[in-house]
PDB file of C-alpha atoms in Angstrom:
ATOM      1  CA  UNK A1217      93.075  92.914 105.955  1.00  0.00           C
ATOM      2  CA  UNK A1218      92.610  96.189 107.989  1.00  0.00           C
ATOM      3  CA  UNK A1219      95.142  99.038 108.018  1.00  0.00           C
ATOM      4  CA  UNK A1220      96.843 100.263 110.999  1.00  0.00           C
ATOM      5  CA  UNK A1221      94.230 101.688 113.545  1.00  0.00           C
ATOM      6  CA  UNK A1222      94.688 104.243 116.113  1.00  0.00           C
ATOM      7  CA  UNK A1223      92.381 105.802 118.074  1.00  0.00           C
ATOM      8  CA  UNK A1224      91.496 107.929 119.327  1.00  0.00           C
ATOM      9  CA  UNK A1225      91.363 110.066 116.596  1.00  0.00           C
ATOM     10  CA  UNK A1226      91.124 113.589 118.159  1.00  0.00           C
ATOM     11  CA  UNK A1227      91.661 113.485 121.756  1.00  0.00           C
ATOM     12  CA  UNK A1228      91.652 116.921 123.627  1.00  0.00           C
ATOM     13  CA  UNK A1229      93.263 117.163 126.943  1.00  0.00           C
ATOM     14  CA  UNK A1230      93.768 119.926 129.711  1.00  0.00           C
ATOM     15  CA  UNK A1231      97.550 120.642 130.491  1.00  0.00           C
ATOM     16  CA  UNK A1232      98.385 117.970 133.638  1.00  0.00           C
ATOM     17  CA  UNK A1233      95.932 115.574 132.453  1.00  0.00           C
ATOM     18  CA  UNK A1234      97.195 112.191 130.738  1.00  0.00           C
ATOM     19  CA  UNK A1235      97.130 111.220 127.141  1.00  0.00           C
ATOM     20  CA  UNK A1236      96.615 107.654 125.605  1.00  0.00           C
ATOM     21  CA  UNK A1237      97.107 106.922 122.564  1.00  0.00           C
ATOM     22  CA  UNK A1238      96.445 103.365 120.896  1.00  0.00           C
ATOM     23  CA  UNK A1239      97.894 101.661 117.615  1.00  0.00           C
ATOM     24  CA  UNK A1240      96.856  98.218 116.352  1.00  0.00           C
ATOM     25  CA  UNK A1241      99.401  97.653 113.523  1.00  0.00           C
ATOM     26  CA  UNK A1242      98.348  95.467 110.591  1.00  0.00           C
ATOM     27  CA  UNK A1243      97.640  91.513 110.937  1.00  0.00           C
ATOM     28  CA  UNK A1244     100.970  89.643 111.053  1.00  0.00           C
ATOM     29  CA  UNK A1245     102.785  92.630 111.849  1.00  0.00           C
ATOM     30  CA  UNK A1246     105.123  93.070 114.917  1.00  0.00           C
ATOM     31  CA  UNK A1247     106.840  96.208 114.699  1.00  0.00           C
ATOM     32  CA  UNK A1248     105.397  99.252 115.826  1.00  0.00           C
ATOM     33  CA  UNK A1249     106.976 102.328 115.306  1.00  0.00           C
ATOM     34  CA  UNK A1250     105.876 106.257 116.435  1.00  0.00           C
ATOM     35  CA  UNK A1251     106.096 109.657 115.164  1.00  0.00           C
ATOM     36  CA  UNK A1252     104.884 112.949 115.999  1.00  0.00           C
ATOM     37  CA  UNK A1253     104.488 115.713 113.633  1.00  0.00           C
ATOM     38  CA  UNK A1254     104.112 119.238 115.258  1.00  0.00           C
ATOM     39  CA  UNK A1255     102.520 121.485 112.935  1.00  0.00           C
ATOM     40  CA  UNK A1256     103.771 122.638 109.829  1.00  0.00           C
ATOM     41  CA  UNK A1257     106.797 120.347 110.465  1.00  0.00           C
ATOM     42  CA  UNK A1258     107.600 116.875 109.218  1.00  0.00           C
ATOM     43  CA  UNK A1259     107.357 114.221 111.302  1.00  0.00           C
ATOM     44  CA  UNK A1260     109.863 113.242 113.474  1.00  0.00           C
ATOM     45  CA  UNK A1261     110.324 109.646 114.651  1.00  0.00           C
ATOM     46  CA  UNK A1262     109.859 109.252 118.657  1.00  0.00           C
ATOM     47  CA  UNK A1263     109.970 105.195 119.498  1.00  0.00           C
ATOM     48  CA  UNK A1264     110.349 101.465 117.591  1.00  0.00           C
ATOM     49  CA  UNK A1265     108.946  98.581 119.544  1.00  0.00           C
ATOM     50  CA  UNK A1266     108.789  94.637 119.228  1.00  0.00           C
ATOM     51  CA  UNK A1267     106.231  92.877 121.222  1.00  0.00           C
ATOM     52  CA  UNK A1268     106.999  93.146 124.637  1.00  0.00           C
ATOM     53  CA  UNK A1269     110.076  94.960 123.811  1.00  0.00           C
ATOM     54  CA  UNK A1270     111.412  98.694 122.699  1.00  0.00           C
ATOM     55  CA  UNK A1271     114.387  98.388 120.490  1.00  0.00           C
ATOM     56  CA  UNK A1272     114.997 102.028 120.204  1.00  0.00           C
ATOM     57  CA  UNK A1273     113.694 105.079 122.181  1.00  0.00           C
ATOM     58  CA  UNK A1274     116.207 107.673 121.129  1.00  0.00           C
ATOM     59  CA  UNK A1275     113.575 110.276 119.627  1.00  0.00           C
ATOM     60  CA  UNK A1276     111.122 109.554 123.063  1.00  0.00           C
ATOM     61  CA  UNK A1277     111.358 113.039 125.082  1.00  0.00           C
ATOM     62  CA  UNK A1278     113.165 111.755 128.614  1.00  0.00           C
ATOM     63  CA  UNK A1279     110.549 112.812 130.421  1.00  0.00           C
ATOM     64  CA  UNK A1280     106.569 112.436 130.905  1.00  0.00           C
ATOM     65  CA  UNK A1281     106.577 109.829 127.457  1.00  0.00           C
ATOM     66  CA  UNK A1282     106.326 106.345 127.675  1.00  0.00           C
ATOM     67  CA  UNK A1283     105.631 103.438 125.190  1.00  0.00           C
ATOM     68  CA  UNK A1284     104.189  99.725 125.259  1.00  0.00           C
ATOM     69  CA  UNK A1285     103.858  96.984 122.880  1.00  0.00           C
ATOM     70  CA  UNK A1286     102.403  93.847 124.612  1.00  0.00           C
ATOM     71  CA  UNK A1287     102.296  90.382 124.144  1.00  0.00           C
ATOM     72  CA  UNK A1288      98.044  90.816 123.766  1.00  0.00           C
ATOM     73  CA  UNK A1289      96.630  94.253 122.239  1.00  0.00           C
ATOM     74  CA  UNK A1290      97.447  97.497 121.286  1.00  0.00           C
ATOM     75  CA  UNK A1291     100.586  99.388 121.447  1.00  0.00           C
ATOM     76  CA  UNK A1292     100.442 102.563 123.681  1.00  0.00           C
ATOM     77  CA  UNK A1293     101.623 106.188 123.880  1.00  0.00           C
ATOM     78  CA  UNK A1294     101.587 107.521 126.985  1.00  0.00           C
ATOM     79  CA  UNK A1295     101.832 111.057 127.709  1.00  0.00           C
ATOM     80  CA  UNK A1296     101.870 112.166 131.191  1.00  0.00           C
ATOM     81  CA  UNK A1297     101.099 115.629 132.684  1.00  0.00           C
ATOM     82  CA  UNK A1298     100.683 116.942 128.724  1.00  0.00           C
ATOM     83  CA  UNK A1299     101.577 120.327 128.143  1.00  0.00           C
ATOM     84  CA  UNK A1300     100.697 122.879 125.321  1.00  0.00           C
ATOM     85  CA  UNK A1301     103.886 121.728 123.787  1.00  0.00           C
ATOM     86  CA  UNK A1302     102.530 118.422 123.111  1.00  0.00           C
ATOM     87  CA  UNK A1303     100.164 119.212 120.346  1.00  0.00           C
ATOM     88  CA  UNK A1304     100.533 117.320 117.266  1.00  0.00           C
ATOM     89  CA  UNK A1305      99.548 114.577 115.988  1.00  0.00           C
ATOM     90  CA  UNK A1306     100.560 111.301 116.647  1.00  0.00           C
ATOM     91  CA  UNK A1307     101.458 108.674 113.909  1.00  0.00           C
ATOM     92  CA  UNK A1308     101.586 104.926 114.581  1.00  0.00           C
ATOM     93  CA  UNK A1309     103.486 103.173 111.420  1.00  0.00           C
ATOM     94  CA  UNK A1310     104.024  98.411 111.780  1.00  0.00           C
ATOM     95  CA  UNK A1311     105.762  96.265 109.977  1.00  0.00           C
ATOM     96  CA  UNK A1312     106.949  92.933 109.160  1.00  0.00           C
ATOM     97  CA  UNK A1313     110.375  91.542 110.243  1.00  0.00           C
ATOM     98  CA  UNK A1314     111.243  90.836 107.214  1.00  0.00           C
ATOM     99  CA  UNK A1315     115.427  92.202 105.759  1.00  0.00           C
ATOM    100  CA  UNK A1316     113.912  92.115 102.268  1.00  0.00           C
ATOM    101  CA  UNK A1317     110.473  94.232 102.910  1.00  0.00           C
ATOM    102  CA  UNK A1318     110.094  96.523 105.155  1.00  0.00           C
ATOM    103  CA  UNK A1319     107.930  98.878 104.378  1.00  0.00           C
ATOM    104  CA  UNK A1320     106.013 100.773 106.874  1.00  0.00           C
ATOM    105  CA  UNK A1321     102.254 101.192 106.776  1.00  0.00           C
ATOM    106  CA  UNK A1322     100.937 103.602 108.444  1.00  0.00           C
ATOM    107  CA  UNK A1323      97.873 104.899 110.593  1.00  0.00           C
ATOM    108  CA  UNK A1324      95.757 107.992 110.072  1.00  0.00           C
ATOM    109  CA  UNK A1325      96.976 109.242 113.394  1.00  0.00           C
ATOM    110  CA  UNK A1326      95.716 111.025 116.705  1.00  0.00           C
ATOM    111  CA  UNK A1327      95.769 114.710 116.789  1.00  0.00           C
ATOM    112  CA  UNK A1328      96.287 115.346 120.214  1.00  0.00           C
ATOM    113  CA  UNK A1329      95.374 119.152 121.171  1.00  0.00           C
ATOM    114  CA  UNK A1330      96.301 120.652 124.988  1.00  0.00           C
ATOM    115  CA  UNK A1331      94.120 123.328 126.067  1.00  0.00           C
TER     116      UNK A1331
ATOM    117  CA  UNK B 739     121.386 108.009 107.296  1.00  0.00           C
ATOM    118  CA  UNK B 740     122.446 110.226 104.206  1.00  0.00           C
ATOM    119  CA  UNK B 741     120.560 113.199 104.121  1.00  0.00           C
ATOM    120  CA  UNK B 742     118.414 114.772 101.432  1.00  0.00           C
ATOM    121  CA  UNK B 743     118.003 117.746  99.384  1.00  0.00           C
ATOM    122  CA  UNK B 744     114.478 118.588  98.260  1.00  0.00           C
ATOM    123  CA  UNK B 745     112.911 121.924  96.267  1.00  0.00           C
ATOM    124  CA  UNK B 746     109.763 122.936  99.119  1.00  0.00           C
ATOM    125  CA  UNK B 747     107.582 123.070  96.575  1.00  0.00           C
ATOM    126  CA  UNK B 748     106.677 122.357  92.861  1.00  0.00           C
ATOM    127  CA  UNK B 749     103.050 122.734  90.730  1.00  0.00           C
ATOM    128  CA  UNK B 750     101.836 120.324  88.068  1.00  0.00           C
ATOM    129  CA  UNK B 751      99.413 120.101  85.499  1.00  0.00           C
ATOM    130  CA  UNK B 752      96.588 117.930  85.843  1.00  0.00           C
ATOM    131  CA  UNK B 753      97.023 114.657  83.306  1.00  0.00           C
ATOM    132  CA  UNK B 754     101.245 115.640  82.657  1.00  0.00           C
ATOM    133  CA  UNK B 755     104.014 114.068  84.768  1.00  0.00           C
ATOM    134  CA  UNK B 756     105.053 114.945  87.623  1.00  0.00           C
ATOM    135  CA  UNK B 757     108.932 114.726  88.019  1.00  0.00           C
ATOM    136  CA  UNK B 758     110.063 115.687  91.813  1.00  0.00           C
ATOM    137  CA  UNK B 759     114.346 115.706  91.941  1.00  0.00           C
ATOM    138  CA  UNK B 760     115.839 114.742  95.245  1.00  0.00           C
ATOM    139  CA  UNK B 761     119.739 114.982  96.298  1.00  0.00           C
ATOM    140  CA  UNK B 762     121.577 112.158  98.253  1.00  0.00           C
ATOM    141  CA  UNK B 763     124.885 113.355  97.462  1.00  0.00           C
ATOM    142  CA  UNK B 764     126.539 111.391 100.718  1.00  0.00           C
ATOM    143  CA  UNK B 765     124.306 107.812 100.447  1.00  0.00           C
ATOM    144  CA  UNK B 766     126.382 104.703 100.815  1.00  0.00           C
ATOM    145  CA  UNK B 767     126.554 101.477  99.064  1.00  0.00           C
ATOM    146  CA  UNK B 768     124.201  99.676 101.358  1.00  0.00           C
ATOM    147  CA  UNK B 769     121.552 102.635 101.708  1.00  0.00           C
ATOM    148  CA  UNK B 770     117.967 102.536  99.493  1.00  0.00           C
ATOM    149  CA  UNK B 771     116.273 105.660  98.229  1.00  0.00           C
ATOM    150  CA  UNK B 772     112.537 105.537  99.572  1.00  0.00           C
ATOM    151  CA  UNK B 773     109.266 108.217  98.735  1.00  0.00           C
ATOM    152  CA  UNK B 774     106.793 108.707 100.403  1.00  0.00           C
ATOM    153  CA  UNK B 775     103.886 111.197 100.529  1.00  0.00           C
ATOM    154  CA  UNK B 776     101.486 112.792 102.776  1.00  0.00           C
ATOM    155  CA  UNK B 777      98.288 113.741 101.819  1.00  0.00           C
ATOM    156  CA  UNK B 778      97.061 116.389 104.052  1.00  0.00           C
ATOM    157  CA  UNK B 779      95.972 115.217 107.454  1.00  0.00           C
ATOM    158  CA  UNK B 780      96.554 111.155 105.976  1.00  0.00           C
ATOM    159  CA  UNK B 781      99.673 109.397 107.772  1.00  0.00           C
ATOM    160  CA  UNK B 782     102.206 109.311 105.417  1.00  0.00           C
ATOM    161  CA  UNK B 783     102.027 106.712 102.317  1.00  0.00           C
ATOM    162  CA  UNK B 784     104.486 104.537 100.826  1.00  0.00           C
ATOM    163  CA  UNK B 785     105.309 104.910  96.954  1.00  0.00           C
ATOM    164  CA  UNK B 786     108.295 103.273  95.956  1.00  0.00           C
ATOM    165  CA  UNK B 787     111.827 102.411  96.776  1.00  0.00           C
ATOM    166  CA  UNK B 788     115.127 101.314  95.137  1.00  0.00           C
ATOM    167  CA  UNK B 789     119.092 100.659  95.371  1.00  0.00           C
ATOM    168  CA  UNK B 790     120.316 101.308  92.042  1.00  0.00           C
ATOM    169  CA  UNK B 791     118.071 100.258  89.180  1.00  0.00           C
ATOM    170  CA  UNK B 792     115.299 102.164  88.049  1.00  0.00           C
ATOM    171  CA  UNK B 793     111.812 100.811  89.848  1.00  0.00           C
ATOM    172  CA  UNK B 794     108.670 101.144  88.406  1.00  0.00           C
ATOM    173  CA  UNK B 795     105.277  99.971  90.133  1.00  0.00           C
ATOM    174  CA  UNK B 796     101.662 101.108  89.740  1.00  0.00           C
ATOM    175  CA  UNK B 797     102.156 104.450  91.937  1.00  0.00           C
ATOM    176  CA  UNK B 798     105.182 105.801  90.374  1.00  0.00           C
ATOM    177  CA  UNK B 799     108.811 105.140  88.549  1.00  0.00           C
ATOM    178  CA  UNK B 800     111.964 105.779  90.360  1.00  0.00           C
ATOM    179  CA  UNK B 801     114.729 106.997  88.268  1.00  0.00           C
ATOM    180  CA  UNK B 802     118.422 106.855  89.948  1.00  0.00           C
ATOM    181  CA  UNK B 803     121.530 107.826  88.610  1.00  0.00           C
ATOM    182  CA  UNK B 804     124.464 106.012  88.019  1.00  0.00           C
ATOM    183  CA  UNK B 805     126.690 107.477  90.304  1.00  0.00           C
ATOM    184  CA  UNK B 806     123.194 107.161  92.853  1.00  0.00           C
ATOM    185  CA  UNK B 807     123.837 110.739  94.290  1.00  0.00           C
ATOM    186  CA  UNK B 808     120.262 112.025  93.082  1.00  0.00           C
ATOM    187  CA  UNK B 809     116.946 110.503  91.933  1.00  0.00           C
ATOM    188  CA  UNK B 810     113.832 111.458  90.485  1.00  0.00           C
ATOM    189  CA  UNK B 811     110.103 110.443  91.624  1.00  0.00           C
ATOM    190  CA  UNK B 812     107.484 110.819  88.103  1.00  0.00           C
ATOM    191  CA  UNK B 813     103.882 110.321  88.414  1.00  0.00           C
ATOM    192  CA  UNK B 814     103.347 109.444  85.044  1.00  0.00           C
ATOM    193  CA  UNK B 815      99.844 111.300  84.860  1.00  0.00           C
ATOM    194  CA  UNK B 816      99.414 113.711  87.642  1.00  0.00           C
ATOM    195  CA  UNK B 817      96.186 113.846  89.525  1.00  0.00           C
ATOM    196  CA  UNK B 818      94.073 116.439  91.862  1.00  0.00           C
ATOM    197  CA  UNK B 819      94.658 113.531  94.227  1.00  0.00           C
ATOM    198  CA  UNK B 820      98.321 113.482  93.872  1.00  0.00           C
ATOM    199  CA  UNK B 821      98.820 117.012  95.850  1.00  0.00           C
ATOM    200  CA  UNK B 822     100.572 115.783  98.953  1.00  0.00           C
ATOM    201  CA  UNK B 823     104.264 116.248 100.622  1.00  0.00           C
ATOM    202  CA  UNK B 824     106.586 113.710  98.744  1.00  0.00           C
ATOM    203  CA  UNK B 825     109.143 112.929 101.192  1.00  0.00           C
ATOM    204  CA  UNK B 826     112.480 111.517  99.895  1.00  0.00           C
ATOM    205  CA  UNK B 827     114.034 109.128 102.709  1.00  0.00           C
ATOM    206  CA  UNK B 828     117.846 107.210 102.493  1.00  0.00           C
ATOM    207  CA  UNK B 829     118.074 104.500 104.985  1.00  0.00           C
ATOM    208  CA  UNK B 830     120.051 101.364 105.516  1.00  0.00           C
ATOM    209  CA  UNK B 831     117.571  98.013 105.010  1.00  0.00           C
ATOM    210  CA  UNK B 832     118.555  96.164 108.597  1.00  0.00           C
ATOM    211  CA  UNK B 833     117.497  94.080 111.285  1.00  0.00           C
ATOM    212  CA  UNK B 834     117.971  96.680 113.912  1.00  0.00           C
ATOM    213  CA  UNK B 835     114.780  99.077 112.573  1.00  0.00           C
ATOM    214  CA  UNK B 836     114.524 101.274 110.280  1.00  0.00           C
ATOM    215  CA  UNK B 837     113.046 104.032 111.396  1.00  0.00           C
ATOM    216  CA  UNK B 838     112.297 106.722 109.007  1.00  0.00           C
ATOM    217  CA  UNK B 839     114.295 110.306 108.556  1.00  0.00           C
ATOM    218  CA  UNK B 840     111.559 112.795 107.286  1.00  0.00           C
ATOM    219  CA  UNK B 841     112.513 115.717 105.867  1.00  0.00           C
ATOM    220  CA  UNK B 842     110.863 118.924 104.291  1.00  0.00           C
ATOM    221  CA  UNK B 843     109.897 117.527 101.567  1.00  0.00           C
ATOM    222  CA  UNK B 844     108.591 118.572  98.114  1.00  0.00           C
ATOM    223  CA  UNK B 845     105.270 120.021  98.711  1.00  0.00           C
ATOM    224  CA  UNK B 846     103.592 119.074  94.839  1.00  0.00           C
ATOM    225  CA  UNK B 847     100.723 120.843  93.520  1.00  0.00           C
ATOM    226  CA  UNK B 848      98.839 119.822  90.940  1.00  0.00           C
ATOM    227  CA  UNK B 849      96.719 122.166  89.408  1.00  0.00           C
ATOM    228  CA  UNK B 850      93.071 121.395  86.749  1.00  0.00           C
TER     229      UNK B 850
END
């Protein structure tokens, strides 16, 4: 049973251009959840999907950040216009829906740099 | 969420436990103590959790007090591979998410 993937793994942009970032959580799982971790800081949680839905966006930035979790394939960051600001890297952690277990397994991340 | 107290940093010596302390002074009934740790550059790992009895699984034990206001992560025999950011997390088990709370965290050395 694979991990969590994400990829890219490094992904280098120029300030205005748009970042994608990908997450396929484990088999079976169908929560999705994102952080960012600036560096030297902890991470900090950003978005928590269901497929086809986001259940809670309160740590998203209200501006230039979006997120997807469709019915077929990979959840998405988006990151429009990326600024310096925006370099960190990018953790994608799924889960089961399960009350009892709920442990979050997560990806190796995408370290997103802004030149 | 309650929050958490955790010393920034701690060494061990390779092959002795490692015991990292973490405060949840203001956790309610229904919250659950949770580590986890981050090996550099990794995404973060999950260790252990627990509501009130001590835990103990292949990674780690948990020991939490009575009156549940602190706890105490041990690696029983401390590896070069256990130097990471242990992360000490309080969060109510629901249906609504659970997003997770990271704080500074403990950064453990352990040294040959």
């Amino acid at each position: 049973n694979a991990g969590v993937m994400q990829n890219p793994r490094h992904l280098v942009r120029r300030r205005g251009q748009e970042a994608r970032l990908r997450c396929s959580p484990m088999k079976g799982h169908s929560h999705v959840y994102w952080y960012r971790q600036l560096p030297e800081e902890g991470l900090k949680f950003m978005v928590y999907l269901q497929k086809e839905n986001i259940i809670d966006e309160s740590g998203m930035p209200k501006e230039r950040f979006s997120a997807e979790f469709p019915k077929e394939g990979p959840s998405i960051l988006r990151i429009q216009q990326v600024v310096r600001g925006d370099s960190a890297a990018y953790f994608c952690a799924s889960s089961v829906r399960d009350l009892t277990y709920n442990e979050q397994f997560f990806g190796p991340g995408t370290r997103l740099t802004v030149l | 969420d309650a929050k958490t107290t955790q010393p920034p940093s701690m060494d061990c010596a390779e092959g002795r436990a490692a015991n990292l302390p973490c405060n949840h002074s203001t956790i309610s009934g229904n919250e659950y103590v949770y580590w986890y740790r981050q090996i550099h550059s990794q995404g973060p790992q999950y260790i252990i959790h627990g509501l009130k009895n001590n835990e103990t699984n292949e990674m780690a034990s948990l020991i939490i007090t009575e009156d549940r206001k602190s706890s105490t992560l041990i690696l029983p025999h401390a590896t070069l591979r256990d130097t990471a950011v242990y992360y000490c997390i309080v969060l109510k088990r629901n249906n609504a998410g659970n997003m997770l709370t990271f704080g500074g965290g403990t950064r453990l050395m352990v040294k040959p």
